[in-house]
Short mmCIF file of C-alpha atoms in Angstrom, two decimals:
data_model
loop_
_atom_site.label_atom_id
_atom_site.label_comp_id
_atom_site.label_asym_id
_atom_site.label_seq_id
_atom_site.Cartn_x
_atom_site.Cartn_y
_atom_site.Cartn_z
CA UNK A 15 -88.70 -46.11 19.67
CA UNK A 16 -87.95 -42.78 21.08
CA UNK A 17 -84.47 -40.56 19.71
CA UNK A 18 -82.67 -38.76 21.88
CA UNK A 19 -80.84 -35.81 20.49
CA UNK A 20 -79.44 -32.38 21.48
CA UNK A 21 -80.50 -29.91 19.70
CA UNK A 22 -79.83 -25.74 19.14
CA UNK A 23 -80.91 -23.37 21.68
CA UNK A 24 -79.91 -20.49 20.35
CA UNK A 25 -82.00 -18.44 22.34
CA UNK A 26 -80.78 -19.36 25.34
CA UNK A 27 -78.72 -17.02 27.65
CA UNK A 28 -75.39 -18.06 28.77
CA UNK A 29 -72.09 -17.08 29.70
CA UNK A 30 -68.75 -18.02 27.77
CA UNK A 31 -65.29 -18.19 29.81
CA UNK A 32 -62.50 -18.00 27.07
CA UNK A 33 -58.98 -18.58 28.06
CA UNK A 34 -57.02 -17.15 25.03
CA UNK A 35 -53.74 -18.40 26.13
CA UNK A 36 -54.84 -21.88 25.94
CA UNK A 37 -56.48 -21.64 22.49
CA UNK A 38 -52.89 -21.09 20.95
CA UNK A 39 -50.43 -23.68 21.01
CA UNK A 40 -46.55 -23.25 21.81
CA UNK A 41 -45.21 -24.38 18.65
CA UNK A 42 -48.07 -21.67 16.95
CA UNK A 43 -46.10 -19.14 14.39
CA UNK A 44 -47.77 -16.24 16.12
CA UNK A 45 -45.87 -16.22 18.82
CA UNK A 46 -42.57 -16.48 17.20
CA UNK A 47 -44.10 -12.79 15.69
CA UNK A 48 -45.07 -11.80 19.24
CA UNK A 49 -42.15 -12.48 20.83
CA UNK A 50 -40.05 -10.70 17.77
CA UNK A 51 -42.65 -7.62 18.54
CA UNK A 52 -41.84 -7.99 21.76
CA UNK A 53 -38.55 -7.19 21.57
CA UNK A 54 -38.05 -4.14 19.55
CA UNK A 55 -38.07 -0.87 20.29
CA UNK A 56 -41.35 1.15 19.28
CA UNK A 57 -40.49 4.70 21.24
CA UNK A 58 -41.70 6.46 17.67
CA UNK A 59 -45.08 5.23 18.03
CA UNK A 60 -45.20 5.33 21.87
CA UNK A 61 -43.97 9.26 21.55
CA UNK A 62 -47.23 10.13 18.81
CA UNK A 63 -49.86 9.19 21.71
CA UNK A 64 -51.87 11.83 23.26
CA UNK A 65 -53.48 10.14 25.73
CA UNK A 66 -51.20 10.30 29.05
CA UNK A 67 -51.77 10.67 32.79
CA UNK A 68 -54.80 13.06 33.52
CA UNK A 69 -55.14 14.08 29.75
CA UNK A 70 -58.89 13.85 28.72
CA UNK A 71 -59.53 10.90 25.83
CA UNK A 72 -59.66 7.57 25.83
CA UNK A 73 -56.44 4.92 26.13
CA UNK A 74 -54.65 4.47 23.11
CA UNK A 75 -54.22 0.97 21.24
CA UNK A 76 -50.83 -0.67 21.94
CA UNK A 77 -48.52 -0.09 18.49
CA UNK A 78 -47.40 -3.42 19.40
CA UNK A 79 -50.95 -5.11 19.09
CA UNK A 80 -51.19 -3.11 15.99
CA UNK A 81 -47.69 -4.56 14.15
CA UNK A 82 -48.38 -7.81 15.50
CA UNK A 83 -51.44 -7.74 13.48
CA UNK A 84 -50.11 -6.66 10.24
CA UNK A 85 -47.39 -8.99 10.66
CA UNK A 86 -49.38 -12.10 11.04
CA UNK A 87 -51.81 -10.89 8.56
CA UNK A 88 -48.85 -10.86 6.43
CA UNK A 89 -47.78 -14.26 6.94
CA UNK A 90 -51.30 -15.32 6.27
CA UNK A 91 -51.71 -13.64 2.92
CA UNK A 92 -54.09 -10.88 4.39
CA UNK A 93 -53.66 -7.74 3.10
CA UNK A 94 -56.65 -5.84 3.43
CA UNK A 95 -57.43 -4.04 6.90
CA UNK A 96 -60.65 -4.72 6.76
CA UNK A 97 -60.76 -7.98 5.93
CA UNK A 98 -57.83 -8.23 9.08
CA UNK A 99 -60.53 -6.60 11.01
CA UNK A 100 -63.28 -9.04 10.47
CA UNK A 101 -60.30 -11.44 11.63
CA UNK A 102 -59.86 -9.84 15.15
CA UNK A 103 -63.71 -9.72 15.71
CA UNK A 104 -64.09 -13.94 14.98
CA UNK A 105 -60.50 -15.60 14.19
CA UNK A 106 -58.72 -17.61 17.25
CA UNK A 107 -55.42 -16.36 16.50
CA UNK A 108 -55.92 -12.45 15.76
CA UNK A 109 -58.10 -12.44 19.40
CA UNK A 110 -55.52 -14.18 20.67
CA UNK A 111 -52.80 -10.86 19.48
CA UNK A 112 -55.55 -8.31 20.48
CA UNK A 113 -55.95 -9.75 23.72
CA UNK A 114 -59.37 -8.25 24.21
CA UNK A 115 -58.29 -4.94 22.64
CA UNK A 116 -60.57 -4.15 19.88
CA UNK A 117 -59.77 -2.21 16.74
CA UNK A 118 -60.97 -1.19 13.19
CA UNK A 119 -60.12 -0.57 9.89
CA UNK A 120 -59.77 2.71 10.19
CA UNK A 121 -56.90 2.40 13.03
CA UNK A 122 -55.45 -0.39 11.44
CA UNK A 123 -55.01 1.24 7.73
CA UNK A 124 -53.59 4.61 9.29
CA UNK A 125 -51.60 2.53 11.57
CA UNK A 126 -49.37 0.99 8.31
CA UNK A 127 -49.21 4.10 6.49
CA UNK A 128 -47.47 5.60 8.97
CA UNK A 129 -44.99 2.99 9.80
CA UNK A 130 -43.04 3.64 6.90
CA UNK A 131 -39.95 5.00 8.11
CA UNK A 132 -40.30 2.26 10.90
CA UNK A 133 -40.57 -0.97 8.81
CA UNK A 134 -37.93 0.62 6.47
CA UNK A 135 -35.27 0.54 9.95
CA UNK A 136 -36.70 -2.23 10.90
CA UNK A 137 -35.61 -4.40 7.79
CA UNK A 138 -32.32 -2.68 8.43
CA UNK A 139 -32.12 -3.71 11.98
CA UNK A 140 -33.34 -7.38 11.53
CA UNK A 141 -30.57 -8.05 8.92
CA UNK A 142 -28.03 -6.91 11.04
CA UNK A 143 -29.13 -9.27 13.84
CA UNK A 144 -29.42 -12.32 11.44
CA UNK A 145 -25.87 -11.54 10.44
CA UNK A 146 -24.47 -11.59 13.85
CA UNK A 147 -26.31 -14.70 14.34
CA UNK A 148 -24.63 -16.02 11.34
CA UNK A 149 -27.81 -16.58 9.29
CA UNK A 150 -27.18 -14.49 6.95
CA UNK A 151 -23.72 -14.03 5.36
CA UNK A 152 -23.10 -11.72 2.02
CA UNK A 153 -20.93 -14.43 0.28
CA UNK A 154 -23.20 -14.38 -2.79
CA UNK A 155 -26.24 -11.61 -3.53
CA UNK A 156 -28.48 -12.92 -5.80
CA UNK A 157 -30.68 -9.94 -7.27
CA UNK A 158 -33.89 -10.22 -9.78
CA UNK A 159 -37.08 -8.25 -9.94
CA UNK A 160 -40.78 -9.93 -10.12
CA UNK A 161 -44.15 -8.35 -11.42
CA UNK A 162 -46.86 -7.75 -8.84
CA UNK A 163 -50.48 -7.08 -9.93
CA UNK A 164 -51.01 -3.37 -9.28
CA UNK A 165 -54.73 -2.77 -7.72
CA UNK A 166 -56.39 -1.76 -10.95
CA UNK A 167 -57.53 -3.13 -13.69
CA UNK A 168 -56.70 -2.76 -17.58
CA UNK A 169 -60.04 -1.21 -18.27
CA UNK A 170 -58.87 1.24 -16.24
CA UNK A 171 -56.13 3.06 -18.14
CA UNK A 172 -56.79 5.95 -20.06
CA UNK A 173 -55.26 8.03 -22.85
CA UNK A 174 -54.83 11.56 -22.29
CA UNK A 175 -58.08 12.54 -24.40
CA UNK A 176 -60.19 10.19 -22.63
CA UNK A 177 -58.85 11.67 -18.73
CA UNK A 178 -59.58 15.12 -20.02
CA UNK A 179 -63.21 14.15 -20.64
CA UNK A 180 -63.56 12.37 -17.44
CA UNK A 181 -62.37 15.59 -15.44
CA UNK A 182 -64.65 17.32 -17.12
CA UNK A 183 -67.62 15.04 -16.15
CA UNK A 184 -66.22 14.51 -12.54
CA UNK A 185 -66.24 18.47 -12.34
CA UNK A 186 -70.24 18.38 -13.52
CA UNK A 187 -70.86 15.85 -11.18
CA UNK A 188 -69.22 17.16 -8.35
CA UNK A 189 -70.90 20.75 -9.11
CA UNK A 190 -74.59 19.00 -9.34
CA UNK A 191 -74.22 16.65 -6.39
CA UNK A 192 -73.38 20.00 -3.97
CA UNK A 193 -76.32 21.94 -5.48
CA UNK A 194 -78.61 18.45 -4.18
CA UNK A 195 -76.94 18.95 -1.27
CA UNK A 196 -77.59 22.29 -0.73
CA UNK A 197 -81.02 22.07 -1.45
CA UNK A 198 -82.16 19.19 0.33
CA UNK A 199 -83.31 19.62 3.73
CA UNK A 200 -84.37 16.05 5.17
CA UNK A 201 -80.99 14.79 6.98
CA UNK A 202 -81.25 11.49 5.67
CA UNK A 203 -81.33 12.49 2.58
CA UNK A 204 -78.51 14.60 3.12
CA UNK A 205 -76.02 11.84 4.31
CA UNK A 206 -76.61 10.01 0.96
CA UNK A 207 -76.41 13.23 -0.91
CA UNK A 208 -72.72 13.61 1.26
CA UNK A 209 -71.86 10.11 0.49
CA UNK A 210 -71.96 10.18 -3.22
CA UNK A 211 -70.51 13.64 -3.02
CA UNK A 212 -67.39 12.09 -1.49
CA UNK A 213 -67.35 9.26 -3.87
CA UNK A 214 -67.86 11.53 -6.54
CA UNK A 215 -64.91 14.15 -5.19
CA UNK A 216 -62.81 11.39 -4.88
CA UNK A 217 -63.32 10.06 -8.22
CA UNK A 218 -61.96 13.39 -9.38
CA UNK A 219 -59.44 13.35 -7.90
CA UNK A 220 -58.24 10.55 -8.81
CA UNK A 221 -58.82 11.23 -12.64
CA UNK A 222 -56.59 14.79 -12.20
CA UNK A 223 -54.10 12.83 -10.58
CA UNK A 224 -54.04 10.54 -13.40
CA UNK A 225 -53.88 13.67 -15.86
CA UNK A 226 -51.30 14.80 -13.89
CA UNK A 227 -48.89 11.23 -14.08
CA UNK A 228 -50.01 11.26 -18.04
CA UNK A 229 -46.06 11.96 -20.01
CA UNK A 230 -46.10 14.87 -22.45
CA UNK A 231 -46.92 13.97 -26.05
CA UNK A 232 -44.05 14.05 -28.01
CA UNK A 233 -43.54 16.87 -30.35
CA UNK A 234 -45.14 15.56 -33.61
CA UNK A 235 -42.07 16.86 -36.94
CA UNK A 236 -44.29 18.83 -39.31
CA UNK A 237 -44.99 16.57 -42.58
CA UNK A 238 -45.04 20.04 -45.34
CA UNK A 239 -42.25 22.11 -46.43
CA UNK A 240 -42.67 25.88 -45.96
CA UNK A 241 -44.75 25.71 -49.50
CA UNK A 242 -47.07 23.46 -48.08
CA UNK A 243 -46.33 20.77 -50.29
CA UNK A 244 -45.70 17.14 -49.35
CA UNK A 245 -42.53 16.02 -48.27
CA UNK A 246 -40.17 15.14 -50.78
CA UNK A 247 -38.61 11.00 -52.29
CA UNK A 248 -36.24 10.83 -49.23
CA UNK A 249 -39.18 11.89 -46.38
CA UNK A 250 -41.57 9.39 -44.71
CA UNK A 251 -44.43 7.62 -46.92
CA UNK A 252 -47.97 8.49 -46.89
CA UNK A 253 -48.45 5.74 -45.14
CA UNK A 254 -46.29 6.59 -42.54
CA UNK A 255 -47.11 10.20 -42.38
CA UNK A 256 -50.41 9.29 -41.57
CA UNK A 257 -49.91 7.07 -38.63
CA UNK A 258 -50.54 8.53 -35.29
CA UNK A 259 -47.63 7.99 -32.72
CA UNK A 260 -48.77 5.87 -29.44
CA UNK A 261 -50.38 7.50 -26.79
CA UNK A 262 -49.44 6.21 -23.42
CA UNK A 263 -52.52 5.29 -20.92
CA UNK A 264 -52.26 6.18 -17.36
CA UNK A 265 -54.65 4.17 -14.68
CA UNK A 266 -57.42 6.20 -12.99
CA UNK A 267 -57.23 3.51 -10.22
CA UNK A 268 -53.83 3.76 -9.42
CA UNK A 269 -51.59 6.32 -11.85
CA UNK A 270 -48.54 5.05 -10.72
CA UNK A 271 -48.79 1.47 -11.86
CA UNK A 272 -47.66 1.13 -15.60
CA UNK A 273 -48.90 -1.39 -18.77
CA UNK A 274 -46.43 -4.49 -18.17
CA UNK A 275 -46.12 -8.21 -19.46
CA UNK A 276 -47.02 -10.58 -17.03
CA UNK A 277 -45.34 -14.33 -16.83
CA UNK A 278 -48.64 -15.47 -18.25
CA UNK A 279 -48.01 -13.55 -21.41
CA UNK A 280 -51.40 -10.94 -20.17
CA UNK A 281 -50.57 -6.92 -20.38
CA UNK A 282 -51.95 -5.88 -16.67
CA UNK A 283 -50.34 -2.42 -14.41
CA UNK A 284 -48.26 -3.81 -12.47
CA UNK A 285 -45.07 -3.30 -10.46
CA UNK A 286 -41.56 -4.50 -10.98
CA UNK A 287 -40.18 -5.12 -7.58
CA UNK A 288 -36.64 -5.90 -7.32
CA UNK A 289 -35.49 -8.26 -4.89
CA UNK A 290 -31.94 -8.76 -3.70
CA UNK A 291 -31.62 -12.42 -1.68
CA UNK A 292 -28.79 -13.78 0.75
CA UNK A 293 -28.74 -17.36 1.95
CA UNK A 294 -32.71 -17.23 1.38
CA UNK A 295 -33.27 -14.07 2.93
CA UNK A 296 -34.22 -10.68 1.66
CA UNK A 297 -31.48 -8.18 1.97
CA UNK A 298 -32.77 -5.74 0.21
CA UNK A 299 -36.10 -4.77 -1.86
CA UNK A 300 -37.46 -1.59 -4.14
CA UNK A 301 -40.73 -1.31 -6.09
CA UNK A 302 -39.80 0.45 -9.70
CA UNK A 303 -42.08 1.34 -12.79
CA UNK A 304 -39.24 -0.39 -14.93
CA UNK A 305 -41.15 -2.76 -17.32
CA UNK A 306 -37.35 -4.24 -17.22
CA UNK A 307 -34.30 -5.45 -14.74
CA UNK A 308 -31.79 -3.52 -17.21
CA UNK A 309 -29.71 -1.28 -15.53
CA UNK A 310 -31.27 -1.91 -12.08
CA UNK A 311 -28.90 -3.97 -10.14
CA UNK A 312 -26.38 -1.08 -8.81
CA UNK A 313 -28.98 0.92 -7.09
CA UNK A 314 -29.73 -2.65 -5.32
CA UNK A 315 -26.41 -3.50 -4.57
CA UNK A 316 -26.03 0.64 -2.83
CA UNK A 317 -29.22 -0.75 -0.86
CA UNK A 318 -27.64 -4.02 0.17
CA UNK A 319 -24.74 -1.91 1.45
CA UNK A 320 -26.67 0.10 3.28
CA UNK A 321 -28.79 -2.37 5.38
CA UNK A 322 -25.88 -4.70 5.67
CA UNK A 323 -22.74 -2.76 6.08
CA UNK A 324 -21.15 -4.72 3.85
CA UNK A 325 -20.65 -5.32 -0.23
CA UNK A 326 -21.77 -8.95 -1.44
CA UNK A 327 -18.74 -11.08 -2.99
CA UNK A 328 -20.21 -12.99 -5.63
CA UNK A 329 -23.16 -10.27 -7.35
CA UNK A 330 -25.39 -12.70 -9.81
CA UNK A 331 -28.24 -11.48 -11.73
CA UNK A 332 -30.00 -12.45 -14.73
CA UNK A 333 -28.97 -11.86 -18.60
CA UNK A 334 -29.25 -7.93 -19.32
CA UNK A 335 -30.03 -7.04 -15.70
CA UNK A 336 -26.58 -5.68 -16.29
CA UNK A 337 -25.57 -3.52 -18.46
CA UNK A 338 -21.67 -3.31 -19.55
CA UNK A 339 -21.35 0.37 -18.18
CA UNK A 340 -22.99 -0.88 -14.82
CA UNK A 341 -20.18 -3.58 -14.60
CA UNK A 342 -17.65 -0.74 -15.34
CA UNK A 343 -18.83 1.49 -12.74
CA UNK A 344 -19.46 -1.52 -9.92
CA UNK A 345 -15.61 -2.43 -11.03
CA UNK A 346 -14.69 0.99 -10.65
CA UNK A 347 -16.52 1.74 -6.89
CA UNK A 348 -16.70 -1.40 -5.87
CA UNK A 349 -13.06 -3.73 -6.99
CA UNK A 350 -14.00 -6.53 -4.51
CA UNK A 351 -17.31 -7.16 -6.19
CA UNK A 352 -17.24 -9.94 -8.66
CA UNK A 353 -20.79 -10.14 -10.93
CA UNK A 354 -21.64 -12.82 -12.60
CA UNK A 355 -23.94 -12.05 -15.21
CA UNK A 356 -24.54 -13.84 -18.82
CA UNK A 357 -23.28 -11.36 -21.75
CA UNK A 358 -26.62 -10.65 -24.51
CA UNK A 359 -26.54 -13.48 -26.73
CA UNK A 360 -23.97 -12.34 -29.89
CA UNK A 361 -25.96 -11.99 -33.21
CA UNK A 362 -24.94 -13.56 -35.94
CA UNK A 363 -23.73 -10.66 -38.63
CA UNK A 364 -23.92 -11.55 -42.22
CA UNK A 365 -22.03 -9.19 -43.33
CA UNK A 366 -18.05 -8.62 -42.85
CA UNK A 367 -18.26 -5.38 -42.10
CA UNK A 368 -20.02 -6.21 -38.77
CA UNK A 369 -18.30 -8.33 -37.76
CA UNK A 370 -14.98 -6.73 -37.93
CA UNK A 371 -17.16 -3.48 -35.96
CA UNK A 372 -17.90 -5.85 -33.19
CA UNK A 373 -13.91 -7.11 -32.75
CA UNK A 374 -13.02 -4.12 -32.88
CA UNK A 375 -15.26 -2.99 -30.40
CA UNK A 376 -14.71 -6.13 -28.05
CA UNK A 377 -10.90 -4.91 -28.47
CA UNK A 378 -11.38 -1.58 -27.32
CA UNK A 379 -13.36 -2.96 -24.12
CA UNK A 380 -11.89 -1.58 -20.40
CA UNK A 381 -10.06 -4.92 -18.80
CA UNK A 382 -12.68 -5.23 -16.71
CA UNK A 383 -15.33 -6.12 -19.18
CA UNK A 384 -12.89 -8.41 -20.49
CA UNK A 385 -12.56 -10.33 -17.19
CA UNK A 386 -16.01 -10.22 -16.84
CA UNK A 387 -16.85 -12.51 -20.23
CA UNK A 388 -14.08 -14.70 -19.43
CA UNK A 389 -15.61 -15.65 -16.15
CA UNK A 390 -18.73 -16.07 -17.63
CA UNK A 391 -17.27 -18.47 -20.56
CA UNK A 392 -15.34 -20.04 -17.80
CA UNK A 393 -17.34 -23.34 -16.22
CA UNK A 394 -16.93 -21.92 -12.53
CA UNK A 395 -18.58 -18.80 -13.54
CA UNK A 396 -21.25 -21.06 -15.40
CA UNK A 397 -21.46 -23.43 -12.09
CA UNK A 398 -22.07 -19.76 -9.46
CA UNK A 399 -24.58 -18.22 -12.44
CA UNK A 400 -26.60 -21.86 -11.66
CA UNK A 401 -27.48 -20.70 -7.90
CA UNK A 402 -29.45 -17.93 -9.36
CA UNK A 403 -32.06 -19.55 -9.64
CA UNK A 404 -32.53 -19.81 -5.85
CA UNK A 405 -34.00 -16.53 -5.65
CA UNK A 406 -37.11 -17.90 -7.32
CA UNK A 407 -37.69 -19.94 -4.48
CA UNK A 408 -37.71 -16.68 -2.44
CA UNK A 409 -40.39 -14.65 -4.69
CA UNK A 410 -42.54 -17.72 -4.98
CA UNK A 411 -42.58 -17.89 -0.87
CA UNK A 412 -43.32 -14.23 -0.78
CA UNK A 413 -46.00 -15.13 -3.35
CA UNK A 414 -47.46 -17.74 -1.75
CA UNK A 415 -48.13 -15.02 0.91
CA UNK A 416 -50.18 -13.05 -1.19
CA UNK A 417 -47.24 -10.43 -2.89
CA UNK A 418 -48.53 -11.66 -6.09
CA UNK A 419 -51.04 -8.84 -5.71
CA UNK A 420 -51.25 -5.45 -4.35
CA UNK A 421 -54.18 -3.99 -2.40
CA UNK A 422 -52.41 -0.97 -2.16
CA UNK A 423 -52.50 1.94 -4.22
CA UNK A 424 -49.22 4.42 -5.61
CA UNK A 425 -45.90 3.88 -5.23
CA UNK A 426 -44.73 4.68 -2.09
CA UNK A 427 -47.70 2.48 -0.22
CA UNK A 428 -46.81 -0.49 -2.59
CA UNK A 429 -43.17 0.32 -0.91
CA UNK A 430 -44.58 -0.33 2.63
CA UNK A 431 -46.28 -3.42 1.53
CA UNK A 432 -43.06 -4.69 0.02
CA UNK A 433 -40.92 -3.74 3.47
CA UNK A 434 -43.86 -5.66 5.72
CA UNK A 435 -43.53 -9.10 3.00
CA UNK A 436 -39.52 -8.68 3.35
CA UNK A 437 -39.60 -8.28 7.11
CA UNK A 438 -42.55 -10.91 7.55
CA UNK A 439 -40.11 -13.69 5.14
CA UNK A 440 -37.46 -12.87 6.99
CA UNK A 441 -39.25 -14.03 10.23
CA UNK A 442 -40.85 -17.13 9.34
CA UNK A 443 -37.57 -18.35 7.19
CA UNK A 444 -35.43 -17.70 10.32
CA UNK A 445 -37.39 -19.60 12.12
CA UNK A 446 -37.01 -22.64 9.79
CA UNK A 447 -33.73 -22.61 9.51
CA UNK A 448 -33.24 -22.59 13.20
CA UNK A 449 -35.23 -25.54 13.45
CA UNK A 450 -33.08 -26.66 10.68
CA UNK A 451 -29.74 -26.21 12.43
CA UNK A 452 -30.95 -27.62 15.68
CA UNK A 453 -31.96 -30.88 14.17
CA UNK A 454 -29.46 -31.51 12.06
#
């Protein structure tokens, strides 16, 4: 008995009628993002465009399209522009932002470097309008910092030794691959003779800009007397004398990301991004090199002034985020500001003499440290210091989004990632607690 089946023509020619409007739903995410991109005002990118009335050069791509994209591609996880590109060319939903409008990597890359400034006022500006719609209220700040995967490896860090050998082979290479160049006359050659002369330029400069972020060694105390003889009884062993001091190691991937301890117990470079939360929102965030919180939490609670207009109430971070002369100083600038934050566990002296130092230094603390332990021994201050835990909730969301790790390299581009995740969390969690609200 005969089949019937339909099978591929591939080769056959056909037109396709797409309706991208009806491919996206109205409940879709995206255009929650579209309508919020909708609505702001982008006058600093519309001002950089060239191309206006009988000016020669092509149209320009709509900024809008272009922070849609990134924004989305946020939500998704997608932080690489040209993996967002390959998205636009074949994914539903990033056609459905470009709306026919093509673009590249290139565009899209240059495009969130120099929105800086702009996502920066934008986090700014979005606070204030979640405040005034009553979403976000300063009642308690809740402030902690989280590791994110720098984009390099550890194989990558270098001692100063090794990055002064690997200029010096960069420079060789560099010098050999123009005299190729130079020499060879076939122009196909010639582009791969350019390409791995850019690769190999770029290489160097990334190893003198790792020589360059490399600390000064430390001034090593001479071992002999004037005589030249060893040190005397009361000096450092042999064994001592004879151990080198450390030697930090600086990335050639990315110089600005330090050694730190991961929560999986693993030594990667990594930042330490500090994240100040309100009612599940981000109020404030800052990459740092700290391999620690200590000391950290004024310069976040300056920032959450700043976007918000306003001091928190209730300041809680976690044990030795805080240091006792930050608590004097937020006491002293800031008297509404009440911090809750556990006191270093006391250690146990053996000896009497210790422990008649440490009540006499507990005696000779300001009033305001003194206040601060009793709320902290107090059970209200232990019930408040419970919600701090909420901001994990908040860092594993922004996880879950792909902060975990940056595809960004340096500092101040790992700052612009962090200011997209904040602004992209703020969006989405907005959005579910409006839903929230209305259904309950």
């Amino acid at each position: 008995m005969d089949i019937r089946i339909r099978q591929a023509e591939r080769r056959q020619a056909g037109f396709e009628l797409v309706d991208l409007e009806s491919l996206v739903v109205d409940e879709h995410p995206v255009r929650a993002v579209w309508c919020f991109v909708e609505g702001l005002d982008l006058r600093v990118f519309y001002d950089r465009i060239k191309a206006r009335g009988e000016t020669p050069g092509r149209p320009a791509t709509d900024p809008r399209i272009l922070l849609a994209l990134w924004l989305y591609a946020t939500v998704d996880g997608v932080g690489s522009a040209r993996a967002l590109a390959r998205l636009c060319e074949h994914h539903t939903i990033y056609r459905w932002i470009c709306g026919g409008v093509g673009v590249n990597h290139t565009m899209l890359s240059e495009f969130r470097l120099d929105s800086a400034e702009y996502l920066d006022g934008l986090l700014t500006s979005s606070l204030a309008a979640l405040m005034k719609e009553g979403l976000v209220t300063l009642d308690e700040v809740i402030t902690d910092g989280t590791k994110v995967r720098a984009a390099a490896s550890r194989s990558s860090m270098r001692r100063k030794q090794s990055l002064s050998e690997l200029k010096e082979k960069a420079r060789i290479r560099v010098a050999e691959l123009k005299q190729e160049l130079e020499a060879d006359s076939a122009a196909g050659e010639r582009r791969v003779s350019k390409r791995r002369l850019s690769a190999a330029e770029d290489r160097a400069r990334r190893v003198a800009a790792a020589l360059a972020k490399h600390p000064a060694e430390p001034q090593q105390e001479k071992d002999q007397s004037e005589g030249g003889e060893p040190p005397s009884a009361g000096g450092k062993s042999d064994k001592q004398s004879k151990e080198k001091p450390k030697q930090e190691r600086v990335s050639t991937t990315d110089p600005d990301a330090p050694l730190m301890k991961m929560a999986d117990g693993a030594v990667r470079p990594a930042y330490n991004v500090q994240v100040s939360s309100a009612c599940g929102f981000v109020v404030a965030i800052e990459p740092v090199q700290r391999r620690n919180d200590r000391g950290l939490a004024p310069a976040m609670v300056a920032q959450v002034e700043r976007r918000c207009g306003k001091l928190p109430d209730r300041l809680l971070a976690d044990t030795g985020a805080m240091t006792a002369a930050d608590i004097v100083m937020i006491t002293q600038t800031h008297p509404s500001v009440q911090v809750f934050s556990p006191p270093p566990a006391r250690k146990q002296a053996s000896k009497p003499q210790s422990k008649a130092r440490y009540e006499r230094n507990r005696a000779a603390e300001p009033p305001c440290l003194k206040h601060w332990r009793a709320r902290m021994d107090s059970e209200e201050g232990k019930a408040v210091y419970k919600r701090r835990s909420n901001t994990e909730h908040v860092h594993a969301r922004l996880k879950n989004r792909g902060f975990g790790r940056m595809v960004l390299r340096g500092l101040s581009k790992v700052r612009i990632a962090c200011l997209l995740h904040a602004i992209t969390h703020n969006l989405i969690w907005a959005i579910s607690r409006r839903r929230a609200l209305k259904t309950a």
